[in-house]
Amino acid sequence: MNLGVTIYSSVTESEESGVRVSRQVFGAVATLVVVVGALVMMEGATASAGLRRTSYTAGAPGAGDAYFPYAGNGGYDVQHYDLDLTYTPPAPDPAPIVGQLSGVATIDLVATQDLNSFNLDLRGMDVQAVKVDGQRVREATPPAPGELPAGPGYWQVQDDDARVWELTIQPRPKLKQGQTARVVVTYGGETVRPEDIEGALYGWVTTRDGAMVVGEPEGSMTWYPVSDHQTDKATYSFEITVPEGKVAVANGLPAGDPVTENGWTTWFWDAPDAQASYLTTASVGDYDLRFSETAGGLPIVDAVDDALTPANAATTEASLALQADMIAFIEGAFVPYPFNSYGSIVDDDTVGYALETQTRPVYSRVAREGTVVHELAHQWFGNAVSPGLWRDIWLNEGWATYVEWLWSEATGGATAQENFDAVMEIPADDEFWALTISDPGPFGLFLGGIYDRGAATLHALRGEVGDEAFYAAAREWLVRFDDSTGTTDDFQAVYEEISGQDLGAFFDVWVRTPTKPTSW
Ligand SMILES: [Zn+2]
């Protein structure tokens, strides 16, 4: 993600927002305690209800990430999502900015335990039908805590205050560990402009001319049933039907030409690389689609809104023209580009930030050069290797910011050292330093320190281990955790292994202590 600000202004912004956010964090922790307490009560009540002893249990309603306890789910591993969507954007002004979405999600999964029931995350959409391996599962009344319906059934919990949005499916027959299952969920509803825990727009953000779809951290559940955590990566295919004249752009490459019939056009996309749910997009708008490729033959698909201002269009065109050079630059420093395609979606509406949606980042109103290299760098740092938990977000944003610094230096701008020095000029008593970047809390994911202290950490690490070990360890990190996730501890272990140095004190000072590093 990129907030679209320079280093200097992001530092200023974090100084202001740091105070505001630290108050919110207290409230967030209190909320999480209540929610987790309720979850434990539910599970305790279930266990004590004296149900028939069996190895078949309920899959967990979360992936075990304390920042977002109900994001993702336990008990299964999704292999593939096939999303068949039909979308009607809002009517012209002054109609409200509300769209209509209907979908059929076909989800191929493997049970990782004997499952009596399992959950998917789905927010603000009404489920109309569920099938598991062709067997219809009927809607059931949500059971009271500690009780479970005897037979098959599905039910939804939509608790906006507690931020719990769960679809529970209890199939019959039950699913045995190791068994594959095909789950088909038919659903739909009005689309609005959902907000994340901080109040920022995310998910299926309805726009006047379509939708801008950006899911970090757990907003993909606003448009399809999903195990919404990066620890369960899967491949995707899309069939998106929109009114004729609208363009729907998703991850990966077109899987055939669009088909127009009776005033509707269906767009087909296929994303065959393992992908975290928050990196999924299916944006809809008045886009001009352009196809090109890099000198190495990597396909590039750009979708640029035809309503950008002339100044923004000119900036965007100049930045997107650099994408192939930027890919070559990052490949030269690290490892080959990890996916089957690239390209950008530039929308004339705004969510106020850009997001590195896999193979196809989304930009608000304009794509600036620094932001474009930032979102591109995330394809390696964040997308191919994703954070193990949301507390590890600095590994995404620190690296993407550091690659911005490297690109700046390589193209005649400020050097990495100059950018590092600018960060280190921030006084020790500034709020900027009062952030433990390896555990910033759910309201601290996108504070300036995650970006700029994260990048400064990497620059200091480079000085600590030397250029050769710095780049060799980065390559090892990208290879070892490709298509997967890694934590801060994993990252430290790779750097210790490759450099042969004990980096415990270094990482403690830089990422685990909420004060300005002075010696390391
Ligand atoms: Zn970013």
CSV table of C-alpha atoms in Angstrom, one decimal, residues 36-427:
chain,number,residue,atom,x,y,z
A,36,VAL,CA,-11.7,-13.2,21.7
A,37,GLY,CA,-13.4,-13.8,25.0
A,38,ALA,CA,-16.6,-14.4,23.2
A,39,LEU,CA,-14.9,-16.8,20.9
A,40,VAL,CA,-13.4,-18.8,23.7
A,41,MET,CA,-16.8,-18.9,25.4
A,42,MET,CA,-18.4,-20.3,22.3
A,43,GLU,CA,-15.8,-23.0,22.0
A,44,GLY,CA,-15.9,-23.8,25.7
A,45,ALA,CA,-19.6,-24.1,25.6
A,46,THR,CA,-19.5,-26.4,22.6
A,47,ALA,CA,-17.0,-28.7,24.3
A,48,SER,CA,-19.1,-28.9,27.5
A,49,ALA,CA,-22.4,-29.5,25.7
A,50,GLY,CA,-21.7,-33.2,25.9
A,51,LEU,CA,-21.9,-33.9,22.2
A,52,ARG,CA,-21.1,-37.3,20.9
A,53,ARG,CA,-17.4,-38.0,21.2
A,54,THR,CA,-15.9,-37.7,17.7
A,55,SER,CA,-12.8,-36.6,15.9
A,56,TYR,CA,-14.9,-34.3,13.8
A,57,THR,CA,-14.8,-30.8,15.1
A,58,ALA,CA,-15.6,-27.3,13.9
A,59,GLY,CA,-13.0,-25.5,11.9
A,60,ALA,CA,-11.7,-22.4,13.7
A,61,PRO,CA,-13.5,-19.1,12.8
A,62,GLY,CA,-10.1,-17.3,12.4
A,63,ALA,CA,-6.6,-18.0,11.1
A,64,GLY,CA,-5.0,-17.1,14.5
A,65,ASP,CA,-4.0,-13.6,13.7
A,66,ALA,CA,-4.6,-11.5,16.9
A,67,TYR,CA,-5.0,-8.2,14.9
A,68,PHE,CA,-8.0,-9.6,13.0
A,69,PRO,CA,-9.2,-12.7,15.0
A,70,TYR,CA,-12.0,-13.5,12.6
A,71,ALA,CA,-10.1,-13.1,9.4
A,72,GLY,CA,-9.3,-16.4,7.7
A,73,ASN,CA,-10.5,-19.7,9.0
A,74,GLY,CA,-9.1,-23.0,10.3
A,75,GLY,CA,-9.6,-26.6,9.3
A,76,TYR,CA,-9.0,-26.4,5.5
A,77,ASP,CA,-6.7,-25.1,2.8
A,78,VAL,CA,-8.2,-23.5,-0.2
A,79,GLN,CA,-6.7,-24.5,-3.6
A,80,HIS,CA,-8.7,-22.4,-6.0
A,81,TYR,CA,-11.5,-19.8,-6.2
A,82,ASP,CA,-13.6,-19.5,-9.3
A,83,LEU,CA,-15.6,-16.3,-9.0
A,84,ASP,CA,-18.6,-15.8,-11.4
A,85,LEU,CA,-19.8,-12.3,-10.7
A,86,THR,CA,-22.5,-10.1,-12.2
A,87,TYR,CA,-22.3,-6.4,-11.3
A,88,THR,CA,-24.5,-3.4,-11.9
A,89,PRO,CA,-22.8,-0.1,-11.0
A,90,PRO,CA,-24.8,2.8,-9.5
A,91,ALA,CA,-27.2,4.8,-11.5
A,92,PRO,CA,-26.1,8.3,-12.5
A,93,ASP,CA,-26.0,11.1,-10.0
A,94,PRO,CA,-28.0,11.9,-7.8
A,95,ALA,CA,-28.8,8.2,-7.3
A,96,PRO,CA,-26.9,6.8,-4.2
A,97,ILE,CA,-23.5,5.2,-4.8
A,98,VAL,CA,-24.8,1.7,-4.4
A,99,GLY,CA,-24.3,-1.2,-6.8
A,100,GLN,CA,-25.7,-4.6,-7.1
A,101,LEU,CA,-23.5,-7.7,-7.0
A,102,SER,CA,-24.5,-11.3,-7.5
A,103,GLY,CA,-22.0,-14.1,-7.4
A,104,VAL,CA,-21.4,-17.8,-7.6
A,105,ALA,CA,-18.1,-18.7,-5.8
A,106,THR,CA,-16.8,-22.2,-6.5
A,107,ILE,CA,-14.2,-23.0,-3.9
A,108,ASP,CA,-11.9,-26.1,-4.1
A,109,LEU,CA,-10.5,-26.9,-0.7
A,110,VAL,CA,-8.7,-29.7,1.2
A,111,ALA,CA,-9.8,-30.4,4.8
A,112,THR,CA,-6.8,-30.3,7.1
A,113,GLN,CA,-8.7,-31.9,10.0
A,114,ASP,CA,-11.8,-34.0,10.4
A,115,LEU,CA,-14.5,-31.3,9.9
A,116,ASN,CA,-17.9,-31.2,11.4
A,117,SER,CA,-18.3,-27.7,10.1
A,118,PHE,CA,-16.2,-24.9,8.7
A,119,ASN,CA,-16.4,-21.2,8.1
A,120,LEU,CA,-15.9,-18.7,5.3
A,121,ASP,CA,-15.6,-15.0,5.7
A,122,LEU,CA,-18.3,-13.0,4.0
A,123,ARG,CA,-19.4,-9.4,4.9
A,124,GLY,CA,-22.5,-7.6,3.8
A,125,MET,CA,-23.6,-10.2,1.2
A,126,ASP,CA,-26.6,-12.5,1.6
A,127,VAL,CA,-26.1,-16.2,0.9
A,128,GLN,CA,-28.9,-17.8,-1.1
A,129,ALA,CA,-27.6,-21.3,-1.7
A,130,VAL,CA,-24.7,-23.6,-0.7
A,131,LYS,CA,-23.6,-26.9,-2.1
A,132,VAL,CA,-20.8,-29.1,-0.9
A,133,ASP,CA,-19.7,-31.7,-3.5
A,134,GLY,CA,-23.0,-31.3,-5.2
A,135,GLN,CA,-25.1,-31.8,-2.0
A,136,ARG,CA,-27.4,-29.0,-1.2
A,137,VAL,CA,-26.9,-27.6,2.3
A,138,ARG,CA,-30.0,-25.7,3.5
A,139,GLU,CA,-30.1,-22.5,5.5
A,140,ALA,CA,-30.4,-23.0,9.2
A,141,THR,CA,-31.2,-20.6,12.1
A,142,PRO,CA,-27.9,-19.5,13.7
A,143,PRO,CA,-27.6,-21.8,16.8
A,144,ALA,CA,-27.3,-20.5,20.3
A,145,PRO,CA,-23.8,-20.7,21.8
A,146,GLY,CA,-23.0,-24.3,22.7
A,147,GLU,CA,-25.6,-25.8,20.4
A,148,LEU,CA,-25.2,-27.1,17.0
A,149,PRO,CA,-27.9,-28.2,14.5
A,150,ALA,CA,-28.0,-32.0,14.1
A,151,GLY,CA,-27.9,-32.2,10.4
A,152,PRO,CA,-26.6,-30.2,7.5
A,153,GLY,CA,-27.1,-26.5,7.4
A,154,TYR,CA,-25.5,-23.1,6.8
A,155,TRP,CA,-25.9,-19.8,8.6
A,156,GLN,CA,-24.4,-16.3,8.7
A,157,VAL,CA,-23.3,-14.0,11.5
A,158,GLN,CA,-23.0,-10.3,10.6
A,159,ASP,CA,-21.9,-8.3,13.6
A,160,ASP,CA,-20.6,-5.0,12.4
A,161,ASP,CA,-19.8,-3.7,15.9
A,162,ALA,CA,-17.6,-6.7,16.8
A,163,ARG,CA,-16.4,-6.9,13.1
A,164,VAL,CA,-17.4,-10.6,12.9
A,165,TRP,CA,-18.7,-11.6,9.5
A,166,GLU,CA,-18.9,-15.4,9.2
A,167,LEU,CA,-20.6,-18.0,7.0
A,168,THR,CA,-20.7,-21.4,8.8
A,169,ILE,CA,-21.3,-24.5,6.6
A,170,GLN,CA,-22.1,-27.8,8.2
A,171,PRO,CA,-22.0,-30.3,5.4
A,172,ARG,CA,-23.2,-33.9,5.4
A,173,PRO,CA,-21.4,-36.2,5.0
A,174,LYS,CA,-18.7,-34.5,7.2
A,175,LEU,CA,-15.3,-33.8,5.6
A,176,LYS,CA,-12.4,-36.1,6.6
A,177,GLN,CA,-8.9,-34.8,7.0
A,178,GLY,CA,-7.1,-34.8,3.6
A,179,GLN,CA,-10.4,-34.9,1.7
A,180,THR,CA,-10.9,-32.4,-1.2
A,181,ALA,CA,-14.3,-30.7,-1.4
A,182,ARG,CA,-15.9,-28.4,-3.9
A,183,VAL,CA,-18.0,-25.7,-2.1
A,184,VAL,CA,-20.4,-23.6,-4.3
A,185,VAL,CA,-21.8,-20.5,-2.7
A,186,THR,CA,-24.5,-18.5,-4.4
A,187,TYR,CA,-24.8,-15.0,-2.9
A,188,GLY,CA,-25.5,-11.3,-3.6
A,189,GLY,CA,-26.5,-8.0,-2.3
A,190,GLU,CA,-26.0,-4.2,-2.5
A,191,THR,CA,-22.5,-3.0,-2.7
A,192,VAL,CA,-21.5,0.1,-0.7
A,193,ARG,CA,-18.2,1.6,0.4
A,194,PRO,CA,-16.9,-0.6,3.2
A,195,GLU,CA,-14.4,0.7,5.7
A,196,ASP,CA,-11.5,-1.1,7.4
A,197,ILE,CA,-10.8,-1.0,11.2
A,198,GLU,CA,-9.3,2.5,10.8
A,199,GLY,CA,-12.2,3.9,8.7
A,200,ALA,CA,-10.4,3.8,5.4
A,201,LEU,CA,-12.3,2.6,2.3
A,202,TYR,CA,-11.4,-0.9,1.2
A,203,GLY,CA,-12.9,-4.1,-0.2
A,204,TRP,CA,-15.5,-3.7,-3.0
A,205,VAL,CA,-15.5,0.1,-3.0
A,206,THR,CA,-18.5,1.2,-5.1
A,207,THR,CA,-17.8,4.1,-7.4
A,208,ARG,CA,-20.0,6.1,-9.7
A,209,ASP,CA,-18.7,4.4,-12.8
A,210,GLY,CA,-18.0,1.0,-11.3
A,211,ALA,CA,-15.9,-0.4,-8.4
A,212,MET,CA,-12.4,0.0,-7.1
A,213,VAL,CA,-11.5,-3.3,-5.4
A,214,VAL,CA,-8.7,-3.2,-2.9
A,215,GLY,CA,-8.8,-5.7,0.0
A,216,GLU,CA,-5.9,-5.1,2.4
A,217,PRO,CA,-6.0,-6.3,5.1
A,218,GLU,CA,-9.3,-8.3,5.3
A,219,GLY,CA,-11.6,-6.6,2.9
A,220,SER,CA,-12.0,-9.3,0.2
A,221,MET,CA,-14.8,-10.8,2.3
A,222,THR,CA,-16.9,-7.8,1.2
A,223,TRP,CA,-17.3,-9.3,-2.3
A,224,TYR,CA,-16.7,-13.1,-2.1
A,225,PRO,CA,-16.8,-15.9,0.5
A,226,VAL,CA,-13.1,-16.4,1.4
A,227,SER,CA,-10.7,-17.6,4.0
A,228,ASP,CA,-9.5,-14.0,4.2
A,229,HIS,CA,-5.9,-14.4,5.5
A,230,GLN,CA,-2.7,-14.5,3.6
A,231,THR,CA,-1.6,-17.8,5.2
A,232,ASP,CA,-4.2,-19.6,2.9
A,233,LYS,CA,-3.0,-18.6,-0.6
A,234,ALA,CA,-4.9,-20.0,-3.6
A,235,THR,CA,-5.2,-19.5,-7.4
A,236,TYR,CA,-8.1,-17.7,-9.0
A,237,SER,CA,-10.3,-17.5,-12.0
A,238,PHE,CA,-12.9,-14.9,-12.8
A,239,GLU,CA,-16.0,-14.4,-15.0
A,240,ILE,CA,-17.2,-10.8,-14.5
A,241,THR,CA,-20.4,-9.7,-16.2
A,242,VAL,CA,-21.0,-5.9,-16.4
A,243,PRO,CA,-23.1,-3.6,-18.5
A,244,GLU,CA,-21.9,-3.4,-22.1
A,245,GLY,CA,-19.3,-0.6,-22.3
A,246,LYS,CA,-17.8,-1.2,-18.8
A,247,VAL,CA,-14.5,-3.0,-18.4
A,248,ALA,CA,-13.8,-5.5,-15.6
A,249,VAL,CA,-10.1,-6.1,-14.8
A,250,ALA,CA,-8.9,-8.7,-12.4
A,251,ASN,CA,-5.5,-10.4,-11.6
A,252,GLY,CA,-3.5,-12.3,-14.1
A,253,LEU,CA,-4.3,-12.5,-17.8
A,254,PRO,CA,-7.4,-12.6,-19.9
A,255,ALA,CA,-8.7,-16.1,-20.3
A,256,GLY,CA,-10.4,-15.5,-23.6
A,257,ASP,CA,-12.0,-12.5,-25.4
A,258,PRO,CA,-14.9,-10.7,-23.7
A,259,VAL,CA,-18.3,-11.8,-24.7
A,260,THR,CA,-21.2,-9.3,-25.2
A,261,GLU,CA,-24.8,-10.4,-25.2
A,262,ASN,CA,-28.1,-8.6,-24.6
A,263,GLY,CA,-26.3,-5.5,-23.3
A,264,TRP,CA,-24.0,-7.3,-20.9
A,265,THR,CA,-20.3,-8.1,-21.4
A,266,THR,CA,-18.5,-10.9,-19.6
A,267,TRP,CA,-14.8,-10.6,-18.9
A,268,PHE,CA,-12.6,-13.6,-18.3
A,269,TRP,CA,-9.4,-13.5,-16.2
A,270,ASP,CA,-7.1,-16.3,-14.9
A,271,ALA,CA,-4.6,-15.8,-12.1
A,272,PRO,CA,-2.7,-19.1,-11.9
A,273,ASP,CA,-0.1,-18.0,-9.3
A,274,ALA,CA,-0.7,-18.6,-5.6
A,275,GLN,CA,-2.3,-15.4,-4.3
A,276,ALA,CA,-3.2,-14.0,-0.9
A,277,SER,CA,-6.8,-13.0,-0.6
A,278,TYR,CA,-6.1,-9.3,0.1
A,279,LEU,CA,-4.4,-9.0,-3.2
A,280,THR,CA,-7.4,-10.0,-5.2
A,281,THR,CA,-9.1,-7.4,-7.5
A,282,ALA,CA,-12.0,-7.3,-9.9
A,283,SER,CA,-12.2,-3.6,-10.6
A,284,VAL,CA,-14.9,-2.2,-12.9
A,285,GLY,CA,-14.9,1.1,-14.7
A,286,ASP,CA,-14.5,3.0,-17.9
A,287,TYR,CA,-11.0,1.8,-18.6
A,288,ASP,CA,-8.8,1.9,-21.7
A,289,LEU,CA,-7.1,-1.5,-21.8
A,290,ARG,CA,-3.6,-1.6,-23.2
A,291,PHE,CA,-1.5,-4.8,-23.8
A,292,SER,CA,2.3,-4.7,-24.1
A,293,GLU,CA,5.2,-6.8,-22.9
A,294,THR,CA,8.7,-6.4,-21.4
A,295,ALA,CA,11.8,-7.1,-23.4
A,296,GLY,CA,11.9,-10.5,-21.6
A,297,GLY,CA,8.3,-11.3,-22.8
A,298,LEU,CA,6.4,-10.7,-19.6
A,299,PRO,CA,2.8,-9.5,-20.6
A,300,ILE,CA,1.8,-6.1,-19.2
A,301,VAL,CA,-1.9,-5.2,-19.1
A,302,ASP,CA,-2.7,-1.7,-18.1
A,303,ALA,CA,-6.3,-0.3,-17.5
A,304,VAL,CA,-6.4,3.4,-17.4
A,305,ASP,CA,-9.6,5.3,-16.6
A,306,ASP,CA,-10.6,7.6,-19.5
A,307,ALA,CA,-11.7,10.3,-17.1
A,308,LEU,CA,-8.3,11.2,-15.5
A,309,THR,CA,-7.5,14.9,-15.6
A,310,PRO,CA,-5.0,15.8,-18.4
A,311,ALA,CA,-2.3,16.4,-15.9
A,312,ASN,CA,-2.9,13.2,-14.0
A,313,ALA,CA,-3.1,11.3,-17.3
A,314,ALA,CA,0.3,12.7,-18.4
A,315,THR,CA,2.0,11.8,-15.1
A,316,THR,CA,0.4,8.3,-15.3
A,317,GLU,CA,1.5,7.6,-18.8
A,318,ALA,CA,5.1,8.6,-18.0
A,319,SER,CA,5.1,6.4,-15.0
A,320,LEU,CA,3.6,3.4,-16.6
A,321,ALA,CA,6.0,3.7,-19.5
A,322,LEU,CA,8.8,2.9,-16.9
A,323,GLN,CA,7.3,-0.4,-15.7
A,324,ALA,CA,9.4,-2.6,-17.9
A,325,ASP,CA,12.6,-0.8,-16.9
A,326,MET,CA,11.6,-1.0,-13.2
A,327,ILE,CA,10.9,-4.8,-13.5
A,328,ALA,CA,14.4,-5.3,-15.0
A,329,PHE,CA,15.9,-3.1,-12.3
A,330,ILE,CA,14.4,-5.1,-9.4
A,331,GLU,CA,15.1,-8.5,-11.1
A,332,GLY,CA,18.7,-7.4,-11.4
A,333,ALA,CA,19.0,-6.7,-7.7
A,334,PHE,CA,17.0,-9.6,-6.4
A,335,VAL,CA,15.3,-12.6,-8.2
A,336,PRO,CA,13.1,-12.9,-11.4
A,337,TYR,CA,9.6,-11.4,-11.4
A,338,PRO,CA,7.5,-14.0,-9.6
A,339,PHE,CA,4.2,-14.0,-11.5
A,340,ASN,CA,2.8,-14.5,-15.0
A,341,SER,CA,2.0,-10.9,-15.9
A,342,TYR,CA,2.0,-7.3,-14.7
A,343,GLY,CA,0.2,-4.0,-15.3
A,344,SER,CA,-1.7,-1.3,-13.5
A,345,ILE,CA,-5.3,-0.2,-12.9
A,346,VAL,CA,-5.6,3.6,-12.6
A,347,ASP,CA,-9.1,4.7,-11.5
A,348,ASP,CA,-10.5,8.3,-11.6
A,349,ASP,CA,-12.2,7.7,-8.3
A,350,THR,CA,-10.3,7.6,-5.1
A,351,VAL,CA,-9.8,5.4,-2.0
A,352,GLY,CA,-6.9,7.7,-1.1
A,353,TYR,CA,-4.1,5.2,-1.6
A,354,ALA,CA,-2.6,2.7,-4.0
A,355,LEU,CA,-2.6,-1.0,-3.4
A,356,GLU,CA,-0.2,-3.7,-4.8
A,357,THR,CA,-3.0,-6.1,-5.9
A,358,GLN,CA,-1.2,-9.1,-7.3
A,359,THR,CA,0.1,-8.6,-10.9
A,360,ARG,CA,-2.1,-5.5,-11.2
A,361,PRO,CA,-1.8,-2.7,-8.6
A,362,VAL,CA,-4.7,-0.2,-8.3
A,363,TYR,CA,-4.0,3.6,-8.2
A,364,SER,CA,-6.3,6.4,-7.2
A,365,ARG,CA,-6.6,9.2,-9.8
A,366,VAL,CA,-2.8,9.2,-10.7
A,367,ALA,CA,0.1,6.8,-10.8
A,368,ARG,CA,3.3,8.6,-9.8
A,369,GLU,CA,6.8,7.1,-10.5
A,370,GLY,CA,7.7,6.6,-6.9
A,371,THR,CA,4.3,4.9,-6.2
A,372,VAL,CA,4.6,2.7,-9.3
A,373,VAL,CA,8.1,1.4,-8.3
A,374,HIS,CA,6.7,0.9,-4.7
A,375,GLU,CA,3.7,-1.2,-5.8
A,376,LEU,CA,5.9,-3.1,-8.2
A,377,ALA,CA,8.4,-4.0,-5.4
A,378,HIS,CA,5.5,-5.4,-3.4
A,379,GLN,CA,5.1,-8.1,-6.1
A,380,TRP,CA,8.3,-9.7,-4.6
A,381,PHE,CA,8.1,-8.2,-1.1
A,382,GLY,CA,4.5,-8.8,0.2
A,383,ASN,CA,2.9,-10.7,-2.6
A,384,ALA,CA,5.3,-13.6,-3.5
A,385,VAL,CA,6.4,-13.6,0.2
A,386,SER,CA,3.6,-12.3,2.4
A,387,PRO,CA,3.6,-11.4,6.1
A,388,GLY,CA,3.0,-14.4,8.3
A,389,LEU,CA,0.9,-12.3,10.6
A,390,TRP,CA,-0.3,-8.7,10.1
A,391,ARG,CA,2.2,-7.6,12.8
A,392,ASP,CA,4.9,-8.4,10.2
A,393,ILE,CA,3.6,-5.6,7.9
A,394,TRP,CA,6.9,-3.7,8.0
A,395,LEU,CA,8.4,-6.5,5.9
A,396,ASN,CA,6.0,-5.4,3.1
A,397,GLU,CA,6.2,-1.6,3.5
A,398,GLY,CA,9.9,-1.3,4.6
A,399,TRP,CA,11.0,-3.3,1.6
A,400,ALA,CA,8.7,-1.4,-0.9
A,401,THR,CA,9.9,1.9,0.5
A,402,TYR,CA,13.6,0.7,0.4
A,403,VAL,CA,13.2,-0.3,-3.3
A,404,GLU,CA,11.9,3.3,-3.9
A,405,TRP,CA,15.1,4.6,-2.4
A,406,LEU,CA,17.2,2.2,-4.6
A,407,TRP,CA,15.3,3.3,-7.7
A,408,SER,CA,15.7,6.9,-6.8
A,409,GLU,CA,19.5,6.5,-6.4
A,410,ALA,CA,19.7,4.5,-9.7
A,411,THR,CA,17.9,7.2,-11.6
A,412,GLY,CA,19.8,10.2,-10.3
A,413,GLY,CA,17.6,11.2,-7.4
A,414,ALA,CA,18.4,11.1,-3.7
A,415,THR,CA,20.6,8.2,-2.7
A,416,ALA,CA,19.5,5.5,-0.3
A,417,GLN,CA,22.0,7.0,2.2
A,418,GLU,CA,20.5,10.4,1.8
A,419,ASN,CA,17.0,9.0,2.4
A,420,PHE,CA,18.3,7.1,5.5
A,421,ASP,CA,20.0,10.3,6.8
A,422,ALA,CA,16.7,12.2,6.4
A,423,VAL,CA,14.9,9.6,8.5
A,424,MET,CA,17.6,9.7,11.1
A,425,GLU,CA,17.3,13.5,11.3
A,426,ILE,CA,13.9,13.0,13.0
A,427,PRO,CA,14.4,14.0,16.7
